Coordinates of C-alpha atoms in Angstrom, one line a residue:
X20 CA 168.4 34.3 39.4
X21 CA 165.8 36.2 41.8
X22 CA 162.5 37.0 41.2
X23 CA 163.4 40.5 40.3
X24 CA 166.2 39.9 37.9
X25 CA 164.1 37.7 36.1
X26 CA 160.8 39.8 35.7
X27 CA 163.3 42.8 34.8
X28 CA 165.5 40.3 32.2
X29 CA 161.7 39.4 30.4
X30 CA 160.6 43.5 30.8
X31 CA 164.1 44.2 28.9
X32 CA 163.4 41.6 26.2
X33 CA 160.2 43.3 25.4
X34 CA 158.2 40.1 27.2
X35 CA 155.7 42.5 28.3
X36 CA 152.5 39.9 28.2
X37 CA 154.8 37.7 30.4
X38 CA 155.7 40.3 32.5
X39 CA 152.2 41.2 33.7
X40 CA 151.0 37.3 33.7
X41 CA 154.4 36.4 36.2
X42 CA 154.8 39.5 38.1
X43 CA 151.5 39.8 40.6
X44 CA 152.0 36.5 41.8
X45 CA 155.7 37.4 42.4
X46 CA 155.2 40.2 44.1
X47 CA 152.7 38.8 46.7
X48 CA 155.5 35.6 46.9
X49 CA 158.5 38.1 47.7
X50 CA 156.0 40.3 50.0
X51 CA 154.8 37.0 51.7
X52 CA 158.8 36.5 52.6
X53 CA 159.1 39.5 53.9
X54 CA 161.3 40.5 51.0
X55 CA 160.4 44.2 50.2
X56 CA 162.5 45.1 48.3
X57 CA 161.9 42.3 45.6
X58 CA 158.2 43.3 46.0
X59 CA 159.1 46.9 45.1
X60 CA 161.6 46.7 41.9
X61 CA 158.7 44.0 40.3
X62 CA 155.9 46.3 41.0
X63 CA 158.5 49.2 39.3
X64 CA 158.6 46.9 36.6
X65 CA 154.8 46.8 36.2
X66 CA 154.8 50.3 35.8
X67 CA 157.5 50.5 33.2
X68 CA 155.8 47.8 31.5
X69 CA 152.2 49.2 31.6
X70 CA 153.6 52.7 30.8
X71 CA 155.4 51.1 27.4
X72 CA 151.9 49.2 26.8
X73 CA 149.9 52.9 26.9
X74 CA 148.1 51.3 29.8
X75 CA 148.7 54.9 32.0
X76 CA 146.0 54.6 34.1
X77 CA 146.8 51.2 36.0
X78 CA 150.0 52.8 35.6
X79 CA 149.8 55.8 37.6
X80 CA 147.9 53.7 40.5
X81 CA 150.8 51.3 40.5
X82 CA 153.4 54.2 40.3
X83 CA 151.6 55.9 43.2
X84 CA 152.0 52.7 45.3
X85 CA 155.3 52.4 44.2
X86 CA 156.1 56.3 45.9
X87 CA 154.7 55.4 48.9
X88 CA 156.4 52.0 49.6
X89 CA 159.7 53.7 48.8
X90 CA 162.1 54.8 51.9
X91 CA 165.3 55.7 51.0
X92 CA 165.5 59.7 49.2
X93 CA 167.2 58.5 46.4
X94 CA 163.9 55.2 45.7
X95 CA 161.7 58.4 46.5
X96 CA 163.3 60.1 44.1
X97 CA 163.1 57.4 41.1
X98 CA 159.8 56.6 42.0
X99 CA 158.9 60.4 41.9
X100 CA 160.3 60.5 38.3
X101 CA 158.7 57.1 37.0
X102 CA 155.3 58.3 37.9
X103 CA 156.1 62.0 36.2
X104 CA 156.8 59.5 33.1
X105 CA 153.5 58.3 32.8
X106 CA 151.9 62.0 33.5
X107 CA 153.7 63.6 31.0
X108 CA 152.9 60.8 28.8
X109 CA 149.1 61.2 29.9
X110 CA 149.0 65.4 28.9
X111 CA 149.4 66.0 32.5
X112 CA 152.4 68.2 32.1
X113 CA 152.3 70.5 35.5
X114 CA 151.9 67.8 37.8
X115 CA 154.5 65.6 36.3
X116 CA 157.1 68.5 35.7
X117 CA 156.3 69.2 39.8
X118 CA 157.4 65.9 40.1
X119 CA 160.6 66.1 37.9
X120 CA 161.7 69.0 40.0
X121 CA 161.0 67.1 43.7
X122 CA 162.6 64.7 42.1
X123 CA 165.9 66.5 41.3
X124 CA 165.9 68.3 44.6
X125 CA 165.6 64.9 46.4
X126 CA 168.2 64.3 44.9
X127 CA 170.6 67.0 45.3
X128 CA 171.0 65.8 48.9
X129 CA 171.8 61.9 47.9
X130 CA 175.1 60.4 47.9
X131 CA 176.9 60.1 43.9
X132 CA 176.6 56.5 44.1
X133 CA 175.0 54.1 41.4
X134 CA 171.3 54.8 43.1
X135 CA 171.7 58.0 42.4
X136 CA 172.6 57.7 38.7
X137 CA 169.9 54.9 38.4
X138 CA 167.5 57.9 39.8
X139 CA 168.5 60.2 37.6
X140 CA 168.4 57.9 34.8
X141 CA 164.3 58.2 35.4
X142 CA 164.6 61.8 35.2
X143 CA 165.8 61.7 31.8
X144 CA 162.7 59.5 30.3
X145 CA 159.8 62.4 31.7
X146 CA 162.7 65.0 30.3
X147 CA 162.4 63.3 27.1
X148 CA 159.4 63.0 26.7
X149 CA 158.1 67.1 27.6
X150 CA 161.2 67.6 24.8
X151 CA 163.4 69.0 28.0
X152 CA 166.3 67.7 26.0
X153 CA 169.4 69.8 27.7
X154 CA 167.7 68.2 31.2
X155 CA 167.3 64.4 29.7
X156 CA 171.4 64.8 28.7
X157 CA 172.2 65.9 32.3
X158 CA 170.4 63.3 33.7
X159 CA 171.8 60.7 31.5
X160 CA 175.6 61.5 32.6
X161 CA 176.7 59.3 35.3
X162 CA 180.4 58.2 36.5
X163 CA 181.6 56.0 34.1
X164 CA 183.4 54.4 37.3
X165 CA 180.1 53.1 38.8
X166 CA 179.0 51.8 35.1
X167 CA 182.1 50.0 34.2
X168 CA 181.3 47.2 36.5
X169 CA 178.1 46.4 35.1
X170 CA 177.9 46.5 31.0
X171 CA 174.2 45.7 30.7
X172 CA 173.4 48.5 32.9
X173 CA 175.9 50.8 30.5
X174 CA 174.4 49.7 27.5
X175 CA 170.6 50.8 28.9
X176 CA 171.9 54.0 29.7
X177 CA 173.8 54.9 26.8
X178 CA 171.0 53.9 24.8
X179 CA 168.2 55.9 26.9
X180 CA 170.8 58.8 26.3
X181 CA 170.9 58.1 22.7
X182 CA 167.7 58.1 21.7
X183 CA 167.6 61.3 23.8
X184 CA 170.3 62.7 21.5
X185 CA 168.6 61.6 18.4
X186 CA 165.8 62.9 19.0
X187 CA 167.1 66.4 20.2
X188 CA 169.1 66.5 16.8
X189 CA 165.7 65.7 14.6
X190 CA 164.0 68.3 16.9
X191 CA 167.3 71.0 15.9
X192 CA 167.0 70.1 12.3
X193 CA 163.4 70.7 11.8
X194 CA 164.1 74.7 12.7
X195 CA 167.0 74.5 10.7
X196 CA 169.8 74.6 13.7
X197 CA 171.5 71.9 11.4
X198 CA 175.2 72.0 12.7
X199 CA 173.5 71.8 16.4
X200 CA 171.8 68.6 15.0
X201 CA 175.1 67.1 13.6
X202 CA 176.9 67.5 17.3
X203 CA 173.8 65.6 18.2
X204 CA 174.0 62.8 15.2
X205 CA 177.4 62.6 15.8
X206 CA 177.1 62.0 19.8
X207 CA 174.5 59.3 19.5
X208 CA 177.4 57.6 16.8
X209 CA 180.3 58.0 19.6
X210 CA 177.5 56.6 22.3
X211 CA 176.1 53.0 20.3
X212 CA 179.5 52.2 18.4
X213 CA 181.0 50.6 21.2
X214 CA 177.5 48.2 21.5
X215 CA 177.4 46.9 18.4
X216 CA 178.3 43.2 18.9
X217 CA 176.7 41.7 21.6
X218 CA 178.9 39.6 23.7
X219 CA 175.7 37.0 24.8
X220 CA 172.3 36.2 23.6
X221 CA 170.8 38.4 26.5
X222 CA 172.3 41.4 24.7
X223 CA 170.5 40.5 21.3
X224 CA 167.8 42.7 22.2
X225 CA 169.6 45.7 23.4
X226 CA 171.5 45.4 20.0
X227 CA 168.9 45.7 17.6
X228 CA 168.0 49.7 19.7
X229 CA 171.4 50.3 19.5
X230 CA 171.7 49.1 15.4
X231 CA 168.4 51.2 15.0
X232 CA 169.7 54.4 16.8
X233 CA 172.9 54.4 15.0
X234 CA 171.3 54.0 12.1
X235 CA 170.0 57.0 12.3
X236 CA 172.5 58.8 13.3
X237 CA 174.5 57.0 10.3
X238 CA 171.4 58.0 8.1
X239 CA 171.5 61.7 9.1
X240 CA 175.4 61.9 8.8
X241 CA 175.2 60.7 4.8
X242 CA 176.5 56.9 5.9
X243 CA 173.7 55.5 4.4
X244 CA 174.8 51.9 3.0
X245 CA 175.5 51.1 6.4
X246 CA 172.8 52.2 7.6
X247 CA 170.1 50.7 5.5
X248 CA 172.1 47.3 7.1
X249 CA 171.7 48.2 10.0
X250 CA 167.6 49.2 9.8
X251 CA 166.8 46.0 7.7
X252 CA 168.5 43.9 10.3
X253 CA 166.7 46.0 13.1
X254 CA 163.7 46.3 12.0
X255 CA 163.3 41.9 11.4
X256 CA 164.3 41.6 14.7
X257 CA 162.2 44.2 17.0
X258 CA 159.0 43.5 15.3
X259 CA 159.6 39.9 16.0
X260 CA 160.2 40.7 19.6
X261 CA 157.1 42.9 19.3
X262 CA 159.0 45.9 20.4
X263 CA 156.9 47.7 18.0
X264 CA 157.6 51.5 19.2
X265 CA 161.4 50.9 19.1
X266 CA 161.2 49.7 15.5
X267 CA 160.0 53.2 15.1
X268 CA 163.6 54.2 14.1
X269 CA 164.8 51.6 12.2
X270 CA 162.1 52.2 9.6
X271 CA 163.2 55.9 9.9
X272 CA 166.6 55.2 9.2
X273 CA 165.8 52.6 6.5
X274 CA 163.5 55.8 5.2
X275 CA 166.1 57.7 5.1
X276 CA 168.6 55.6 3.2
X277 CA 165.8 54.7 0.7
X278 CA 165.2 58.9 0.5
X279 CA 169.1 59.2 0.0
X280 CA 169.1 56.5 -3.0
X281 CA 165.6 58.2 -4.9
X282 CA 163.6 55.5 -3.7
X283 CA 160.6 58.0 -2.9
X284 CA 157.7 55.4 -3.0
X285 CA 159.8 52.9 -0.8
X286 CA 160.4 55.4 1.8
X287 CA 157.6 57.0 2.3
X288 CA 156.5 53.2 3.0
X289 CA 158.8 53.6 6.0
X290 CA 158.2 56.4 7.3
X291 CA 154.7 56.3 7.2
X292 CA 155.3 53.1 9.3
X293 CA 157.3 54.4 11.3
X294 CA 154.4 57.0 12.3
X295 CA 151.5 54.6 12.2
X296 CA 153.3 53.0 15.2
X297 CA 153.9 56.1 16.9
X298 CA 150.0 55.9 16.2
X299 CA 149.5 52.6 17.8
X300 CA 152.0 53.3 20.9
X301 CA 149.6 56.5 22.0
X302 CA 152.7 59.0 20.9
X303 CA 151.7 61.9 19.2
X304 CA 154.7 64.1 19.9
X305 CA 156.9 61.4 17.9
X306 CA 154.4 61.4 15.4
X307 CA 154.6 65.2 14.6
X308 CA 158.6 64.3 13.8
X309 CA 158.1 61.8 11.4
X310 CA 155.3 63.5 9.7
X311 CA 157.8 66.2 9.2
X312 CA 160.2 63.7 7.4
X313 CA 157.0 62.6 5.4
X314 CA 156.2 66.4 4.4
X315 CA 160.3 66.8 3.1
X316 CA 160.1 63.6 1.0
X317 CA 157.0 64.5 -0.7
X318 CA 159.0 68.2 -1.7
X319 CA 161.5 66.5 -2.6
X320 CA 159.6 63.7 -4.7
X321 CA 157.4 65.9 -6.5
X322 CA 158.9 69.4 -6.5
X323 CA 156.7 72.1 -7.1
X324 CA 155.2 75.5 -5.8
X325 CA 153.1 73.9 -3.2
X326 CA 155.3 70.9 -2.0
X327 CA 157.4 74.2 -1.5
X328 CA 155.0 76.2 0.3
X329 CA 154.0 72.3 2.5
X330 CA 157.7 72.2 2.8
X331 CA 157.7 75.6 4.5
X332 CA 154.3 75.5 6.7
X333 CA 155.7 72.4 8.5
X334 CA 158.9 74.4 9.4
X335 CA 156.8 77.2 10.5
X336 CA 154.8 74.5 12.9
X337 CA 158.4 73.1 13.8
X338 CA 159.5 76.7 15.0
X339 CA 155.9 76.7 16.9
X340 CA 156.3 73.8 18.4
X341 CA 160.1 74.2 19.9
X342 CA 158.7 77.8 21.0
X343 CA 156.1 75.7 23.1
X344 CA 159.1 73.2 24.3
X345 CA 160.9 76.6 25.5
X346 CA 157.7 77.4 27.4
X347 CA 158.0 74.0 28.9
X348 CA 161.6 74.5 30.3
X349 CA 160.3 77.9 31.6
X350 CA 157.5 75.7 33.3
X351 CA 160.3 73.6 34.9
X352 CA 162.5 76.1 36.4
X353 CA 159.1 77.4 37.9
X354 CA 158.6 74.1 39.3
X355 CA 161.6 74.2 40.7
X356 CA 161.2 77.0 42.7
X357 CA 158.0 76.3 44.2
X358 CA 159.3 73.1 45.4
X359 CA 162.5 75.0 46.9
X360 CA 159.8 77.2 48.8
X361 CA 158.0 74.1 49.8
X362 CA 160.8 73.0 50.9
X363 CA 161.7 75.8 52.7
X364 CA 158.2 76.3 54.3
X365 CA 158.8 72.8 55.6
X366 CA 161.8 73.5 56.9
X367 CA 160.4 75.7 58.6
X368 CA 157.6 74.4 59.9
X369 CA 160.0 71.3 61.2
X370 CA 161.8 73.9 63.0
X371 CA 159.0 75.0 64.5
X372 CA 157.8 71.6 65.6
X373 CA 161.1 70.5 67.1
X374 CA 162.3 70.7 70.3
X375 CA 166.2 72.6 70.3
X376 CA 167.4 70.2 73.1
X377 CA 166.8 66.7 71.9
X378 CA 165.5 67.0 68.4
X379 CA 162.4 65.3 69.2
X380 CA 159.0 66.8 68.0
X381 CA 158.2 69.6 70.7
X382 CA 155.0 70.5 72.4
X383 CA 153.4 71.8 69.7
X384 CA 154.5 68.8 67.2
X385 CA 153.0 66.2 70.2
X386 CA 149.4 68.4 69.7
X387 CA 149.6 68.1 65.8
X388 CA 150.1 64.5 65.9
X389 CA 147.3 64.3 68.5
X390 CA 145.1 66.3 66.8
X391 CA 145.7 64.4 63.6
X392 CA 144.3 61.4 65.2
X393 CA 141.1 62.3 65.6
X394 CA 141.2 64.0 61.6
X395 CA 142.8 60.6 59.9
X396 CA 139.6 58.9 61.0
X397 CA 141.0 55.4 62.5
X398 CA 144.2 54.2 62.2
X399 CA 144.9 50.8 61.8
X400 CA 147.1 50.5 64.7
X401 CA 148.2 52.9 67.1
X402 CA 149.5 53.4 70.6
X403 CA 151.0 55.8 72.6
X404 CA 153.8 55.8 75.3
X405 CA 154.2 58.4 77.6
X406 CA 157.4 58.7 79.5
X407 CA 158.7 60.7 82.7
X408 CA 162.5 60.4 83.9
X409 CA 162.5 59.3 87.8
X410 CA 163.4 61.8 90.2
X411 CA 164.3 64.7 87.7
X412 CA 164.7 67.2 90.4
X413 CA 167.3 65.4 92.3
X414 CA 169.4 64.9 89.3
X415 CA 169.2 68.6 88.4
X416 CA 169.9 69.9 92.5
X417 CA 172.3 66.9 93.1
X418 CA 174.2 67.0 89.7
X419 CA 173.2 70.7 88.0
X420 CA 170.9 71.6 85.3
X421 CA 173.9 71.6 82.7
X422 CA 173.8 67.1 83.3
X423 CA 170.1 67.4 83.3
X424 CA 170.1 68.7 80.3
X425 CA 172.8 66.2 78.9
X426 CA 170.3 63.1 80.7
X427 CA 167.3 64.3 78.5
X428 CA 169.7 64.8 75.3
X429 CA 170.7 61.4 75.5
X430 CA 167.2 60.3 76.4
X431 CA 165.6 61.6 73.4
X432 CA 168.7 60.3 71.3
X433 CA 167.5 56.4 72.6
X434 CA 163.9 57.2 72.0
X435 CA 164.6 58.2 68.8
X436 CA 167.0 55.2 68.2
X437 CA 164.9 52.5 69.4
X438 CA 161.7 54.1 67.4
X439 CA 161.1 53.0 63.6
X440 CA 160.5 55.5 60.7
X441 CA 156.4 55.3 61.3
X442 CA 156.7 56.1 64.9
X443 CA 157.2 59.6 66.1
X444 CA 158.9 60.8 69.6
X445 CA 158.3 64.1 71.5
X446 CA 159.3 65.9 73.9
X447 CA 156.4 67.8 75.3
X448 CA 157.3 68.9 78.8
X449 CA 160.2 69.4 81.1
X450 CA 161.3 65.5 81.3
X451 CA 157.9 64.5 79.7
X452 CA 158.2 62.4 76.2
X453 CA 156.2 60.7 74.4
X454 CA 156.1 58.2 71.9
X455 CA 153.1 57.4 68.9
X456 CA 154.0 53.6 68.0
X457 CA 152.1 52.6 65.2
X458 CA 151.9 49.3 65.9
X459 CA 149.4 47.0 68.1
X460 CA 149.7 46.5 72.0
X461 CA 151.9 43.4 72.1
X462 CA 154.3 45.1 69.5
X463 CA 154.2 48.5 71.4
X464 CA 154.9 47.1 74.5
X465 CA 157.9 45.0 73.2
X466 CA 159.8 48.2 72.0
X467 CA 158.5 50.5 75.3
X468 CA 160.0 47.7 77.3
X469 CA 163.2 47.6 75.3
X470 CA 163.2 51.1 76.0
X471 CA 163.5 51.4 79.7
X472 CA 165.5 48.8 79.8
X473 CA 168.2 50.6 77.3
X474 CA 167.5 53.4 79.2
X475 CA 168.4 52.0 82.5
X476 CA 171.6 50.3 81.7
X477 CA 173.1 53.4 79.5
X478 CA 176.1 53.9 81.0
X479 CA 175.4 57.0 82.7
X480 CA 179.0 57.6 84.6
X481 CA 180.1 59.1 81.7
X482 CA 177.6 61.5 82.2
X483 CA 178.2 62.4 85.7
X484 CA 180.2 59.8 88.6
X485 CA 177.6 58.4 90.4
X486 CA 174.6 59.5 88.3
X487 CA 172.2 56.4 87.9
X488 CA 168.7 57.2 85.5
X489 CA 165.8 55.4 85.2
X490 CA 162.3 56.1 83.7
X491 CA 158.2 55.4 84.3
X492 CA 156.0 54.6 81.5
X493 CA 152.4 54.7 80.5
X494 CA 151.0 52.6 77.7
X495 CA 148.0 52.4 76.6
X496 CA 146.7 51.3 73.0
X497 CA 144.3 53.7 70.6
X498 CA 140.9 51.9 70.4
X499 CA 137.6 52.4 68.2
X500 CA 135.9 56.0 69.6
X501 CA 138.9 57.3 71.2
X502 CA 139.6 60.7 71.0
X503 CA 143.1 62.2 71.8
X504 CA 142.3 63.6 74.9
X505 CA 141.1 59.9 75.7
X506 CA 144.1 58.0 74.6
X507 CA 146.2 60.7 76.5
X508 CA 144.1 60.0 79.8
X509 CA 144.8 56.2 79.6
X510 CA 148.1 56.3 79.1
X511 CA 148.4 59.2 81.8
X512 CA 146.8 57.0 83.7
X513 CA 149.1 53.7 83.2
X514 CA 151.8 56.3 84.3
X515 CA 151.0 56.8 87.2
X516 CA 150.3 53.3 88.1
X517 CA 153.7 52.6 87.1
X518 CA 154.9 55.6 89.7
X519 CA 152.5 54.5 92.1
X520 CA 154.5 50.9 91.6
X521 CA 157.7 51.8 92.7
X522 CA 159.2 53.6 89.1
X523 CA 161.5 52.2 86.9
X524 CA 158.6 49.9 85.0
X525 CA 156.0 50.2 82.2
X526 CA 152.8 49.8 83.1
X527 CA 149.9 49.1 80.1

């Protein structure tokens, strides 16, 4: 089993202490093999596991780490949405629903393929969790073609998307939308039915959710010898596992049933458990449901004039409080379009920055970058390579401007090839380029050489019969002090050495 299976197997067992005791020193031994993306899913697992522990704080440092060693869209986008979790958790609602909708956007430009669905799995738990229910379903939908390979990873995600249902219905039946609440009740029953036996031990752990969501649902749909079963059974096992907020909804359901049979005393035993560990978990918004539950048992217990006019404040603060969760989705769709204008200003901006001919950065994109080394105070390592094609105006009087064009197309298409994602290549004159490597000398000079020599032996007869195109190149590495202007000097200088030399070589 790797590392990261086996951190991610204790995180879904509800291991948590183990999690954080194993997982630093297997991140630094998958990092110290060079294995990043190990390092990466166990430092995602920290998060989830600090986020379930209420630790948000370490959790948003490790979630911010965890968006900026992320490289593909679709990891951006998942990391996006893991670190909106723990803001919305925190009361930080416009920053993480600004990160919800980057998220989504990112997305909207990924391939439909099981990263994506695992992405937008993450948007549904920051969607659940601002009560942007209709967003948490559409994130929870994914091809049941990509799913059917894997059942563990089915059973997580019809369970996230349960308890998103189930908690949409109690949220629907508190303002008295009850046949909106059944389609709900009912949904979560289709969803955990087909999970009810495990087919291993590892499964044990997803069963008792599912046993405590359809409990629930069985509860609210007037099933409730079953689903007293099913809570009892639940409830032993989560609190052994120490999934304490999970057994939240077993004793619900378990409430419920007792409710159902007259048991007042007995239930309110329940549900008052089940809020004191929305208490302890650092939940109030689940806490506000089940105090609702607690307010309807007590009319219904003791029946009276002013359990009646209890019963009817709390649905007046349940209206309040889905008026505020409509604000919310208003919030979002805001969101959404600043980040379409960001996007759109960036575009922009890119455009602006890019040269029509190769696609490299232009002129101005070359100053920026320059400029920005003398703003981002000192790199850790960084060089720059300036290159010039030989003899330019021969190839453009012996062969025409229309192949001289094609020559620096395919120029910038090796620069750009033979660069990494950290490095940026421009084109900033007529056959001028240059390259930032941010790397050390000995690296840099590695890939420039690599470079001309690609360049060199291109096959440039397909370009034009006889055409033969080579490049000079200045190197020259950004020290302590240096300004722009003075890394742009040296490696001007290196240049011309290499000109000086004969052409066709690097000089650094």
């Amino acid at each position: 089993m790797s590392l990261a299976n086996y951190i991610h197997m204790l995180y879904a067992q509800g291991h948590y202490d183990e999690v954080l005791d194993s997982a630093e020193q297997h991140e630094w031994i998958a990092q110290t093999l060079g294995d990043r993306d190990t390092a990466r899913v166990i430092l995602q697992t920290r998060v989830y596991v600090l986020t379930e522990l209420g630790r948000y704080a370490e959790a948003e440092t490790m979630g911010r780490e965890l968006l900026r060693r992320a490289v593909s869209r679709a990891a951006r986008a998942k990391a996006s949405a893991d670190l909106a979790d723990v803001l919305v958790r925190m009361g930080r609602l416009e920053e993480g629903l600004h990160l919800i909708a980057w998220a989504m956007a990112t997305l909207e430009a990924c391939p439909r393929d099981w990263r994506y669905f695992s992405s937008m799995s993450s948007v549904a738990e920051p969607a659940r969790w601002a009560e942007l229910y209709e967003l948490a379903e559409q994130a929870s939908v994914a091809d049941r073609r990509l799913l059917d390979i894997d059942r563990n990873r089915r059973i997580i995600l019809d369970t996230q998307r349960a308890e998103s249902l189930l908690e949409w219905g109690l949220r629907l039946e508190h303002v008295g939308r009850l046949e909106e609440a059944g389609v709900r009740y009912r949904d979560v029953i289709a969803l955990t039915r087909p999970w009810e036996q495990p087919e291993d031990d590892t499964e044990l752990s997803d069963q008792a959710m599912v046993h405590a969501l359809l409990a629930c649902a069985l509860a609210k749909t007037g099933s409730f010898g079953e689903a007293e079963e099913k809570a009892v059974g639940a409830i032993r096992f989560l609190h052994a596992a120490g999934r304490r907020f999970e057994a939240r909804l077993a004793h619900l359901a378990y409430g419920l049933a007792l409710r159902a049979a007259g048991d007042f005393t007995a239930a309110a035993r329940e549900l008052t458990a089940a809020e004191q560990l929305c208490a302890l978990a650092g939940a109030p918004r689940h806490q506000l449901i089940f105090q609702f539950e607690l307010g309807v048992l007590a009319a219904e217990a003791r029946p009276s004039g002013a359990t009646g006019h209890l019963a009817a404040a709390l649905r007046a603060h349940a209206e309040q409080l889905w008026r505020l969760r409509l604000d919310r989705v208003a919030m979002l769709r805001q969101a959404r379009r600043r980040v379409q204008l960001e996007a759109d200003h960036a575009s922009a901006d890119a455009a602006a920055q890019t040269d029509p001919l190769t696609g490299l950065a232009n002129r101005r994109g070359f100053d920026r970058r320059m400029a920005e080394l003398e703003t981002d105070g000192s790199p850790a390592e960084m060089c720059l390579l300036l290159v010039d094609v030989d003899n330019f105006k021969l190839v453009n009087d012996g062969f025409s401007h229309a192949v001289g064009d094609d020559v620096l197309r395919e120029i910038g298409h090796i620069l750009r090839t033979e660069c990494r994602a950290s490095d940026l290549p421009a084109r900033f004159g007529g056959d001028e380029f240059g390259v930032f490597l941010a790397t050390d000398l000995t690296t840099a000079t590695r890939i420039a050489a690599r470079m001309r020599t690609v360049i060199r032996d291109h096959d440039w007869h397909k370009t034009a019969l006889g055409l033969r195109v080579t490049v000079s190149m200045g190197l020259a590495p950004l020290l302590p002090g240096m300004t722009g202007e003075n890394l742009f000097a040296t490696a001007d200088k290196h240049l011309y050495t290499a000109k000086r030399a004969g052409r066709d070589r690097l000089a650094a």
